[in-house]
PDB file of C-alpha atoms in Angstrom:
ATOM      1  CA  UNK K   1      29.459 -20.116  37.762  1.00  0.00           C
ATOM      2  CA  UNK K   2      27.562 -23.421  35.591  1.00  0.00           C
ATOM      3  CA  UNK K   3      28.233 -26.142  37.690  1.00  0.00           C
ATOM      4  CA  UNK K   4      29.093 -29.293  35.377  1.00  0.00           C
ATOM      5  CA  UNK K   5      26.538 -32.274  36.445  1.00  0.00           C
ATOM      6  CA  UNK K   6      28.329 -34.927  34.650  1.00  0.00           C
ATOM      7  CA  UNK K   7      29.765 -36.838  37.484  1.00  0.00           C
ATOM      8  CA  UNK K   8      26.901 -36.750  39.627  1.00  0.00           C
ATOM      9  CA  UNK K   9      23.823 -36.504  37.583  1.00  0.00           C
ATOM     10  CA  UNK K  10      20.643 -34.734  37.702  1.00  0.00           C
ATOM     11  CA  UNK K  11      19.896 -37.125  40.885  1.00  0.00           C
ATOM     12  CA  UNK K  12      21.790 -35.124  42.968  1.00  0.00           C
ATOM     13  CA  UNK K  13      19.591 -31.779  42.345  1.00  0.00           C
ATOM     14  CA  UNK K  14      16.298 -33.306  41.909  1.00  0.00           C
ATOM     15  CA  UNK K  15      15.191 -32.758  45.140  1.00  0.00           C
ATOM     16  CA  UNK K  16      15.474 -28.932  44.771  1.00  0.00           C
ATOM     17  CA  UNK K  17      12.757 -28.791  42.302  1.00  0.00           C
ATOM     18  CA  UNK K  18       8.902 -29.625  42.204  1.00  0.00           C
ATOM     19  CA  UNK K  19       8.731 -29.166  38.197  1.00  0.00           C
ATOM     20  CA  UNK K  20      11.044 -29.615  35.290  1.00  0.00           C
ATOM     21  CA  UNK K  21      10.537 -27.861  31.592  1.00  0.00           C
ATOM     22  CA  UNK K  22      12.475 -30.432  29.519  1.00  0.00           C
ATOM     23  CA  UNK K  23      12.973 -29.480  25.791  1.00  0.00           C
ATOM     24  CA  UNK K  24      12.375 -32.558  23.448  1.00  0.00           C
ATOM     25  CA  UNK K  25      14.279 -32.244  20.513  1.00  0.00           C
ATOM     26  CA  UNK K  26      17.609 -32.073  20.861  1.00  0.00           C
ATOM     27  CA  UNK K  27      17.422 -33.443  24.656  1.00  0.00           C
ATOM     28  CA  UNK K  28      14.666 -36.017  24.478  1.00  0.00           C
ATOM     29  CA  UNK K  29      14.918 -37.213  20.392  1.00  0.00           C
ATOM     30  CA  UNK K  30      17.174 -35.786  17.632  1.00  0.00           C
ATOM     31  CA  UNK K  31      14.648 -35.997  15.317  1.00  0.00           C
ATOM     32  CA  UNK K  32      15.457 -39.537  14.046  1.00  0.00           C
ATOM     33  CA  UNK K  33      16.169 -41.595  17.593  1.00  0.00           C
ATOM     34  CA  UNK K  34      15.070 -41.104  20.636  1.00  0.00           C
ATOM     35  CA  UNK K  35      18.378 -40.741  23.694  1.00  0.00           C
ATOM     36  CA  UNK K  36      17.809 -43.857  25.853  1.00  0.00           C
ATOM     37  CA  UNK K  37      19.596 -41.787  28.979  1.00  0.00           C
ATOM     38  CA  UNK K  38      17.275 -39.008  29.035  1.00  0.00           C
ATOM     39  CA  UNK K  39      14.178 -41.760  28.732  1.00  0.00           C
ATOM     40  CA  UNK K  40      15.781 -43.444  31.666  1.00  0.00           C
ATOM     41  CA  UNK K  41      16.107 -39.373  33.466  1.00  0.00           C
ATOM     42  CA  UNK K  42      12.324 -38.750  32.721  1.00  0.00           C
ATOM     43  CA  UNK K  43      11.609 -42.618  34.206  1.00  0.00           C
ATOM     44  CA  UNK K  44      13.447 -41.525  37.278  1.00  0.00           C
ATOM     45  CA  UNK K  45      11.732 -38.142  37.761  1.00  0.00           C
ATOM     46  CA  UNK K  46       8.538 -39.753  37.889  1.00  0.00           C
ATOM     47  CA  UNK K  47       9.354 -42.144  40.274  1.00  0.00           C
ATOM     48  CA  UNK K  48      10.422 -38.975  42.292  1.00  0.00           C
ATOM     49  CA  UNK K  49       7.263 -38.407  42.753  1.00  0.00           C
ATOM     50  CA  UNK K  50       7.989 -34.915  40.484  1.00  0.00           C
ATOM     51  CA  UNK K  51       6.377 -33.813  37.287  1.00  0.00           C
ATOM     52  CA  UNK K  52       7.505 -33.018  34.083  1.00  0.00           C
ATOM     53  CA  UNK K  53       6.669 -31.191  30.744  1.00  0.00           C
ATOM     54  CA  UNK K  54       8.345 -32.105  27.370  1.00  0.00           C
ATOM     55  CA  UNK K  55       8.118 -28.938  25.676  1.00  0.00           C
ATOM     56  CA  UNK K  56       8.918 -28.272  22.096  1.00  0.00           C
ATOM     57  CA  UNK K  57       9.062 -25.341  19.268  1.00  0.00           C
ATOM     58  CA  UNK K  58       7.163 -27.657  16.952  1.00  0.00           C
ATOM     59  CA  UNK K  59       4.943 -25.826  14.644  1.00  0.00           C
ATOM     60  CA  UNK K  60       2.383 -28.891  15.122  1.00  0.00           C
ATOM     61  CA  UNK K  61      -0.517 -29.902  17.034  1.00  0.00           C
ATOM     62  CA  UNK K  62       0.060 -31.750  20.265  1.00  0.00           C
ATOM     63  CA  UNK K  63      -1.377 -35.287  18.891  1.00  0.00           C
ATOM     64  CA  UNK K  64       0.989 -34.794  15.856  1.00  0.00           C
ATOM     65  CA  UNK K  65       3.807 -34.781  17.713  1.00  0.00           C
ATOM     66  CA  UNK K  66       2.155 -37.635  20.107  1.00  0.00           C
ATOM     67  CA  UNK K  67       1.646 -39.822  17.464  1.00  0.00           C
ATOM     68  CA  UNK K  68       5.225 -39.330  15.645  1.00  0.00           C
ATOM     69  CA  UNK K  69       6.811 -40.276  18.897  1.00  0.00           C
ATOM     70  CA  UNK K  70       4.775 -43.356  19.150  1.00  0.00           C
ATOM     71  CA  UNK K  71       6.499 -44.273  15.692  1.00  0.00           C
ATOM     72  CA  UNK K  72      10.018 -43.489  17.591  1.00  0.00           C
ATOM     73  CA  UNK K  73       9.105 -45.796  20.299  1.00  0.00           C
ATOM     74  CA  UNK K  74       8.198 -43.550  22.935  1.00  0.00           C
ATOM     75  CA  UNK K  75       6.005 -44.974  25.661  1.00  0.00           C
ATOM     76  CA  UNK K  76       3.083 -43.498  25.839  1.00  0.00           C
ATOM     77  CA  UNK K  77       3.415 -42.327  29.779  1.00  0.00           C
ATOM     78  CA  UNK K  78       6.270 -40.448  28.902  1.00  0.00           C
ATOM     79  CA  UNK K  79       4.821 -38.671  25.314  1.00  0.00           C
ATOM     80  CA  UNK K  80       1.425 -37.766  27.122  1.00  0.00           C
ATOM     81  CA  UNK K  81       3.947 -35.153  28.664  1.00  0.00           C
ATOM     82  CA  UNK K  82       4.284 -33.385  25.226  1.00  0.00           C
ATOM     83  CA  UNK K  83       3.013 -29.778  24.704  1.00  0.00           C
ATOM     84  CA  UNK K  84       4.249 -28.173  21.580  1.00  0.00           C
ATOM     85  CA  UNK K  85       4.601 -23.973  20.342  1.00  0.00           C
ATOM     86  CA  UNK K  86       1.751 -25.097  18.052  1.00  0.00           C
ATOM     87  CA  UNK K  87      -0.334 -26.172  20.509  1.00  0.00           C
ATOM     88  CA  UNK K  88      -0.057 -22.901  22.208  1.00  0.00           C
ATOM     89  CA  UNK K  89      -0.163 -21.275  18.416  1.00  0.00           C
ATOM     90  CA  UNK K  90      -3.851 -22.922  17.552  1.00  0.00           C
ATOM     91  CA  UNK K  91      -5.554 -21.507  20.775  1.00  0.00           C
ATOM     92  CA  UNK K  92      -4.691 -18.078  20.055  1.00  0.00           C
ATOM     93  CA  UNK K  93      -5.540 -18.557  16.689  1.00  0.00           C
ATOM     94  CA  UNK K  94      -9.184 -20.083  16.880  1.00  0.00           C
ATOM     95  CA  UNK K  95      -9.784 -17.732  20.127  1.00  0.00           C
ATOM     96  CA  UNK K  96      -8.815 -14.426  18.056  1.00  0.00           C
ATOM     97  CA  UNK K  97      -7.961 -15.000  14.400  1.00  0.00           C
ATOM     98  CA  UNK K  98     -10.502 -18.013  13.036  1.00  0.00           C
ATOM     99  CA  UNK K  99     -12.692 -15.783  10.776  1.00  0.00           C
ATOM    100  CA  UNK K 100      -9.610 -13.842   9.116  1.00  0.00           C
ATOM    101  CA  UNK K 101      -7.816 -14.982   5.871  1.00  0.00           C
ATOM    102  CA  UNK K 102      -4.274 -16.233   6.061  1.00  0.00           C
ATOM    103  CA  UNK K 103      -0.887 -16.711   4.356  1.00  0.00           C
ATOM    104  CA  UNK K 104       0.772 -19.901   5.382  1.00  0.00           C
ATOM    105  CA  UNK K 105       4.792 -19.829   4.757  1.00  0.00           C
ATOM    106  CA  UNK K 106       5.914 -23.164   5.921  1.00  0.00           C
ATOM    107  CA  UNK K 107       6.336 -26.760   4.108  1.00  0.00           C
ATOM    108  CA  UNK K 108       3.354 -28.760   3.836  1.00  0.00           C
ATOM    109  CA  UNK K 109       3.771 -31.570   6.591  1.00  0.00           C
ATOM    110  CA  UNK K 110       2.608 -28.656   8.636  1.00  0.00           C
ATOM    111  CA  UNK K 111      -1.112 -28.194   7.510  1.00  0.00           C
ATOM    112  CA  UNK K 112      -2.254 -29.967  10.364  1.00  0.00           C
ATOM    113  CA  UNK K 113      -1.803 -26.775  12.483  1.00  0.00           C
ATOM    114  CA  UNK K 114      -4.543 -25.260  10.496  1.00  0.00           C
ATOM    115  CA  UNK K 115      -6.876 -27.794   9.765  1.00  0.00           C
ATOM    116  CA  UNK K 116     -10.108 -26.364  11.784  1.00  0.00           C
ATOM    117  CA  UNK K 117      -9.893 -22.935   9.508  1.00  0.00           C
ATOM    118  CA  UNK K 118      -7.914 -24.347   6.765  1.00  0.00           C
ATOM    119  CA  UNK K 119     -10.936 -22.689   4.372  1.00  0.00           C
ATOM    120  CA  UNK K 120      -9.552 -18.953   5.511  1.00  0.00           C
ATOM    121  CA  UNK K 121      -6.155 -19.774   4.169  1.00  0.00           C
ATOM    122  CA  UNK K 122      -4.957 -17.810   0.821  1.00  0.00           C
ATOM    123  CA  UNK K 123      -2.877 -18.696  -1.468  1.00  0.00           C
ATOM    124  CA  UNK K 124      -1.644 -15.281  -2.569  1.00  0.00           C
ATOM    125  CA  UNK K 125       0.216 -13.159   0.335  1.00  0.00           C
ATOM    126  CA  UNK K 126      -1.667 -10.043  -0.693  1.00  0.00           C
ATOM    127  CA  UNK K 127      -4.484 -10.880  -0.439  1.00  0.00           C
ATOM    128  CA  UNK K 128      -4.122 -12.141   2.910  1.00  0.00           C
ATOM    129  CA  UNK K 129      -4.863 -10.364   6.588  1.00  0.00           C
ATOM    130  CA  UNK K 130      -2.133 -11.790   8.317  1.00  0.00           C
ATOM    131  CA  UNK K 131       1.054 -14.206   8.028  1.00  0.00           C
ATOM    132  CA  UNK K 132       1.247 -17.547   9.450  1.00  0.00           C
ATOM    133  CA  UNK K 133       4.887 -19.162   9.577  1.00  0.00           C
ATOM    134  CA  UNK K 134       5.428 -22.406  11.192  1.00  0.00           C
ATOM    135  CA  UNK K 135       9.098 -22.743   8.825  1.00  0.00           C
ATOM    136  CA  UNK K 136      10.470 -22.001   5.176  1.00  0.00           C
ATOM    137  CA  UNK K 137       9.032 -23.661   1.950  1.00  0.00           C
ATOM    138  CA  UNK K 138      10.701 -26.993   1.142  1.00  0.00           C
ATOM    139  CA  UNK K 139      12.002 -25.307  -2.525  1.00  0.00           C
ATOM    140  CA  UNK K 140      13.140 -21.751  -0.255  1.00  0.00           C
ATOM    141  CA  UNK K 141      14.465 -24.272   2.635  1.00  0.00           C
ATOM    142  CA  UNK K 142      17.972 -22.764   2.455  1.00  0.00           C
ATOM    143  CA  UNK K 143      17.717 -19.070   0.874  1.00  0.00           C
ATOM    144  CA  UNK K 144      16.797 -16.462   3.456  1.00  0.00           C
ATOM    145  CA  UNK K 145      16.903 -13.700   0.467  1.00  0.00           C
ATOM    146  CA  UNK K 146      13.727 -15.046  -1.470  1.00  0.00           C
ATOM    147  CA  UNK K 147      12.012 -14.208   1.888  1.00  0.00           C
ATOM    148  CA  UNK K 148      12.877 -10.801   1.786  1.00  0.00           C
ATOM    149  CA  UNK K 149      11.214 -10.406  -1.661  1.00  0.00           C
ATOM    150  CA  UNK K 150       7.991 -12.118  -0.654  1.00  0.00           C
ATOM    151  CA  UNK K 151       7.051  -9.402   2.499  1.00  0.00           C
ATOM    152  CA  UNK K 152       8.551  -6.667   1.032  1.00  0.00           C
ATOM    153  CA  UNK K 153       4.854  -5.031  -0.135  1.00  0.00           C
ATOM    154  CA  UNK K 154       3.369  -7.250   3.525  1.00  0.00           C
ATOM    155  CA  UNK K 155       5.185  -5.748   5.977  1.00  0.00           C
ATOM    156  CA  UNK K 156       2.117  -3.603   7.837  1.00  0.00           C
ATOM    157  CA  UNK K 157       0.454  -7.470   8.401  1.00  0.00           C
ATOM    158  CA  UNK K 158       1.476  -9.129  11.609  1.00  0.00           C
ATOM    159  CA  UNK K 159       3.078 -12.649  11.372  1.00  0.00           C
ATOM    160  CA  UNK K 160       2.543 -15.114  13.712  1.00  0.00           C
ATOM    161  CA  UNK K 161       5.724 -17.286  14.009  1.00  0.00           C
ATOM    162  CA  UNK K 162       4.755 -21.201  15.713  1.00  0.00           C
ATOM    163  CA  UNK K 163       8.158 -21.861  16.107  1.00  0.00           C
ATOM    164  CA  UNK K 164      11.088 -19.368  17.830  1.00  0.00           C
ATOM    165  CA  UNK K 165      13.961 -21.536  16.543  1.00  0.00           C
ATOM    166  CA  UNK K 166      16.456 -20.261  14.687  1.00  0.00           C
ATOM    167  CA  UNK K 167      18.027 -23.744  13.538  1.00  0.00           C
ATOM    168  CA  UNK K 168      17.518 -27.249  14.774  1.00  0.00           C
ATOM    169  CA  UNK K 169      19.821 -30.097  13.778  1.00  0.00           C
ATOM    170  CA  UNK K 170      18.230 -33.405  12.546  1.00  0.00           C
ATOM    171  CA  UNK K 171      20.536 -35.843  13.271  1.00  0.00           C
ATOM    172  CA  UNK K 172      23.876 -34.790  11.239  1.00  0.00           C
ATOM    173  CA  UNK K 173      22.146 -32.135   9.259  1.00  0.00           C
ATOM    174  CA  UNK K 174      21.008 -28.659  10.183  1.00  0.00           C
ATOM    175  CA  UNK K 175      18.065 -27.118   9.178  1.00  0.00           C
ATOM    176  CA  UNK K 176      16.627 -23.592   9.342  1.00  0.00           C
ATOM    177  CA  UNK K 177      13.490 -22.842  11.397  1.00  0.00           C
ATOM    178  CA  UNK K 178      10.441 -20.473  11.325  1.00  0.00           C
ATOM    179  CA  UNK K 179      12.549 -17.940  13.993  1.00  0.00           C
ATOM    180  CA  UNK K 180      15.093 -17.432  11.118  1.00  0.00           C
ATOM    181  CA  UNK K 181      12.299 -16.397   8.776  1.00  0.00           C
ATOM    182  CA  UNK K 182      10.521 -14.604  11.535  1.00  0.00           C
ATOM    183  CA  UNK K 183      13.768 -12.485  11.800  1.00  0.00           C
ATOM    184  CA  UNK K 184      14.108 -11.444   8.568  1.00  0.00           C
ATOM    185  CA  UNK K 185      10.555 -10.079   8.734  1.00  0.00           C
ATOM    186  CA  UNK K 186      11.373  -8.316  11.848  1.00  0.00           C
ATOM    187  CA  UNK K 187      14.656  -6.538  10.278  1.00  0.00           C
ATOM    188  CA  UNK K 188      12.821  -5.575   7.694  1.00  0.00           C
ATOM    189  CA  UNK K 189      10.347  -3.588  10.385  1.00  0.00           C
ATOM    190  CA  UNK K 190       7.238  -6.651   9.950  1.00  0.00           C
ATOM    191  CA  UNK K 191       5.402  -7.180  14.054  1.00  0.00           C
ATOM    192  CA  UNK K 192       5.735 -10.948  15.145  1.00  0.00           C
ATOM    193  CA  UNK K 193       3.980 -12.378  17.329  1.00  0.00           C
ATOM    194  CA  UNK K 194       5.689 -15.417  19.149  1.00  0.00           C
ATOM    195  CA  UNK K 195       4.683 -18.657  20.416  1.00  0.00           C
ATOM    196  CA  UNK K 196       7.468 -21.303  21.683  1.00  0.00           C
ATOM    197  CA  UNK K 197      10.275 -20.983  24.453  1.00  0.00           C
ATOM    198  CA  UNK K 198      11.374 -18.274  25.243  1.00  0.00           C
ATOM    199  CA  UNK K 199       8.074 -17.118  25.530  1.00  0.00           C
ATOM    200  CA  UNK K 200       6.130 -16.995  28.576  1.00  0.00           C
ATOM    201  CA  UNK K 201       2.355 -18.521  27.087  1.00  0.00           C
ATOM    202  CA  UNK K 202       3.978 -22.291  26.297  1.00  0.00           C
ATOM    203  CA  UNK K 203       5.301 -22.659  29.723  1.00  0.00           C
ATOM    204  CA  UNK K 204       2.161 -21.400  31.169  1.00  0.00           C
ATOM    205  CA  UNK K 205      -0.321 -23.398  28.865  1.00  0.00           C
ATOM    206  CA  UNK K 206       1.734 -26.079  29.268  1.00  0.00           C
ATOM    207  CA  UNK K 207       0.671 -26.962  32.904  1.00  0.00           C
ATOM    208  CA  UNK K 208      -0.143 -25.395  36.383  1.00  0.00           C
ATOM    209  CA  UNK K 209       3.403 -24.066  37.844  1.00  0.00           C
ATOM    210  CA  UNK K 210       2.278 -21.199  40.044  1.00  0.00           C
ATOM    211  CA  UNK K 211       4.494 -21.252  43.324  1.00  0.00           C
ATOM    212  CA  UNK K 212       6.673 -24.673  41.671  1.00  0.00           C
ATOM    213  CA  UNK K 213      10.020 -24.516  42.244  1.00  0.00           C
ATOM    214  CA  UNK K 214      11.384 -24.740  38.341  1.00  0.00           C
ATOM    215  CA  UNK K 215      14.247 -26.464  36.125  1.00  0.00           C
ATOM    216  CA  UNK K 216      13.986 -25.940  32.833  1.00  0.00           C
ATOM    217  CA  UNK K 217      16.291 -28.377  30.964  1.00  0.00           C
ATOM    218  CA  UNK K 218      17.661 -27.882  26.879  1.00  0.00           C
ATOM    219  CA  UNK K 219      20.024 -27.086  24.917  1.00  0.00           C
ATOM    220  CA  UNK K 220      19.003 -24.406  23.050  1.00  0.00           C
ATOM    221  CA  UNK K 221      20.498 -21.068  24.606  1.00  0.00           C
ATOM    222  CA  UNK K 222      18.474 -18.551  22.762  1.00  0.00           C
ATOM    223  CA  UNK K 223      15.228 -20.519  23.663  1.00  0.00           C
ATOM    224  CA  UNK K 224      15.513 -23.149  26.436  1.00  0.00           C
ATOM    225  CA  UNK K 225      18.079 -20.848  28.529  1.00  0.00           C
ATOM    226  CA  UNK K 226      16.463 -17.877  27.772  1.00  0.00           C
ATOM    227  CA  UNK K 227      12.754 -18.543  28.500  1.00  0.00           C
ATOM    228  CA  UNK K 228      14.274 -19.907  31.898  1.00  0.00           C
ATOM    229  CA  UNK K 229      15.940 -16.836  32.235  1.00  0.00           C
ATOM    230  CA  UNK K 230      13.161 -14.664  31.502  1.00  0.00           C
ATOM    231  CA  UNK K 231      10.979 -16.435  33.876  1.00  0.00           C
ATOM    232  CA  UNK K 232      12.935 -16.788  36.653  1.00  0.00           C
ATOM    233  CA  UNK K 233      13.429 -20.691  36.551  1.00  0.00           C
ATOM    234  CA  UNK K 234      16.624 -22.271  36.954  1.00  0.00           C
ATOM    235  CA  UNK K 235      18.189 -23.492  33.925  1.00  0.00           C
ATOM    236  CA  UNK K 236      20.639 -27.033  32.879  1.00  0.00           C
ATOM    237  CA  UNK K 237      22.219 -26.752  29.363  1.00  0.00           C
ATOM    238  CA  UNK K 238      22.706 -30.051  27.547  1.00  0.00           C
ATOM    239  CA  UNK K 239      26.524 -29.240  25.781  1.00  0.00           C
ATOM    240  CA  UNK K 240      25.738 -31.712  23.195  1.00  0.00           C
ATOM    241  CA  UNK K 241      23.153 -30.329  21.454  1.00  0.00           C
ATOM    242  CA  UNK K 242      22.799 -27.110  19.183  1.00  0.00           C
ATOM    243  CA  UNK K 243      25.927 -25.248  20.596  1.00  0.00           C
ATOM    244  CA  UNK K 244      28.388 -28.622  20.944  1.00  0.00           C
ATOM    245  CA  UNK K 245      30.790 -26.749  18.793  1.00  0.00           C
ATOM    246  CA  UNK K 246      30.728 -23.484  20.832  1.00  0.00           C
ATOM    247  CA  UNK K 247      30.850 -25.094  24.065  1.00  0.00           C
ATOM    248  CA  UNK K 248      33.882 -27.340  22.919  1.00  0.00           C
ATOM    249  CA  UNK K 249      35.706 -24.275  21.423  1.00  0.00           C
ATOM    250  CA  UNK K 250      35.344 -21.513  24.485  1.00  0.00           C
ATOM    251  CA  UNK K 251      33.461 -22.894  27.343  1.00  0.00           C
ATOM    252  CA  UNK K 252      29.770 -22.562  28.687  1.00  0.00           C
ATOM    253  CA  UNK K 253      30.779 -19.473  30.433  1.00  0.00           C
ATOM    254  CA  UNK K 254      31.607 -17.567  27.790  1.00  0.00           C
ATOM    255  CA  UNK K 255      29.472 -19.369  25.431  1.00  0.00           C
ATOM    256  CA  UNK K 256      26.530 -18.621  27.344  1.00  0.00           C
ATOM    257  CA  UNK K 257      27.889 -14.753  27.957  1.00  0.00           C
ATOM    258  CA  UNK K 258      27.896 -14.590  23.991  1.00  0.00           C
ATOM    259  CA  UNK K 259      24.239 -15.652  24.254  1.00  0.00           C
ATOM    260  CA  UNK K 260      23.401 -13.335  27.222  1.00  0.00           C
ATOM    261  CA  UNK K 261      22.234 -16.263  28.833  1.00  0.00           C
ATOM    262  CA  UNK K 262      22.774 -17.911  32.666  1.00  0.00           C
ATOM    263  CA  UNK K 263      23.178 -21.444  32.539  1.00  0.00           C
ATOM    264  CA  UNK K 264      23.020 -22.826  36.480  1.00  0.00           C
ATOM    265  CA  UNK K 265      23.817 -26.328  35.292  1.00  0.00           C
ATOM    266  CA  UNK K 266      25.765 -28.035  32.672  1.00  0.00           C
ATOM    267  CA  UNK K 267      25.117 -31.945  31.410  1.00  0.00           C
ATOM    268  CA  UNK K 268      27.085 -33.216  28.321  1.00  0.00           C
ATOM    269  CA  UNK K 269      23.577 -35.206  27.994  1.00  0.00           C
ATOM    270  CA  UNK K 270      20.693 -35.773  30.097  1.00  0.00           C
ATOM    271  CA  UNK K 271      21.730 -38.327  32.191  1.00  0.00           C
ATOM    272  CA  UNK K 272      20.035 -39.203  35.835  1.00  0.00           C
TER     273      UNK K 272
END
């Protein structure tokens, strides 16, 4: 049973947990403002004496991500927290993949993820060894089909997807992600390799939690709920966020069921 957290606030579990995985956008920021409660929540865990990471499935550098939250307002205590999917991404790729040539499917505010090696990238997919995808093209932003055309003589290359989401909403609007490109390779029998929530290598880049009692906060089912799940770390849905609809229309319980996803805690937002 998700026990609702709105009257009493995350205050009243904090003491159960040494560590807390809080997703960024969509809990933190929506991508134009940042939500003053959940800056006042993060303020509050620190003086808790209790740490926190702001994870996010943002096919970018750390500093990138730093340095547009600096434009939001964000103090700088709080973004030093940040550790993004591309982060995670750009290891494994300069540790195993530096030398080989790449396709890059993804607009171009995302170059920065490839910057070190950005001599090995090709512009023709067939000539490349292997597919990088941090999200869609900005002309292909809404049409999953043209995708399907593109791979369809590429499928033996493995893609490396920098961001699991599926959709993220940006303020009002709702966009499509690398994860919804990433699936469409997948269906059509493509090998992805993942890095983001609900995978196991961001949370464990991120920072040293070995033997940390774990929250992991967002409100993302399929990634923030699921990478919780996955690892064994309770989890604290934010309802209004990507599923606010689904919540409001059947509940978290059989929301989350829908997701296959436990949910220990919800929070209409993060509030302390």
């Amino acid at each position: 049973m998700t026990k609702n957290l709105d009257k009493d606030g995350l205050s009243s579990i904090a003491d159960n947990y040494q560590l807390f995985y809080v997703d960024l956008w969509g809990v933190v920021h929506n991508g134009v403002a940042l939500h003053q409660e959940a800056i006042k929540t993060l303020k509050e865990i620190s003086k808790k004496g209790k740490e926190y990471i702001l994870l996010t499935n943002a096919p970018r550098p750390n500093k990138v991500v730093k340095s547009f939250l600096e434009k939001m307002g964000m103090e700088k205590e709080i973004r030093d927290k940040v550790f993004t999917s591309g982060e995670a991404s750009l290891n494994y790729l300069k540790k195993n993949l530096k030398d080989k040539n790449f396709f890059h499917v993804g607009p171009p505010r995302d170059f920065d993820l490839f910057g070190d090696f950005k001599n090995m990238k090709s512009e023709n997919i067939d000539n490349s060894e292997y597919i990088l995808c941090t999200g869609l093209f900005e002309k292909y932003d809404k049409d999953l089909n043209y995708y399907k055309d593109l791979f369809e003589k590429n499928i033996d290359k493995e893609m490396i997807c920098t961001n699991p989401d599926l959709i993220v909403d940006r303020a009002n609007a709702r966009e499509l992600c690398a994860g919804s490109v990433a699936m469409v390779f997948e269906k059509m029998g493509g090998k992805v390799l993942y890095f983001g929530k609900p995978y196991p290598e961001v949370y464990n880049q991120s920072i040293n939690n070995i033997g940390k009692k774990i929250l992991s906060i967002g409100d993302n089912l399929n990634t923030d709920i699921k990478g919780a799940n996955l690892l064994n770390y309770d989890s604290l849905i934010i309802s209004n966020g990507i599923h606010k609809n689904e919540i409001k229309e059947m509940g978290i319980e059989k929301t989350s069921k829908s997701y296959e996803a436990i949910c220990n805690y919800i929070q209409t937002e993060l509030k302390w």
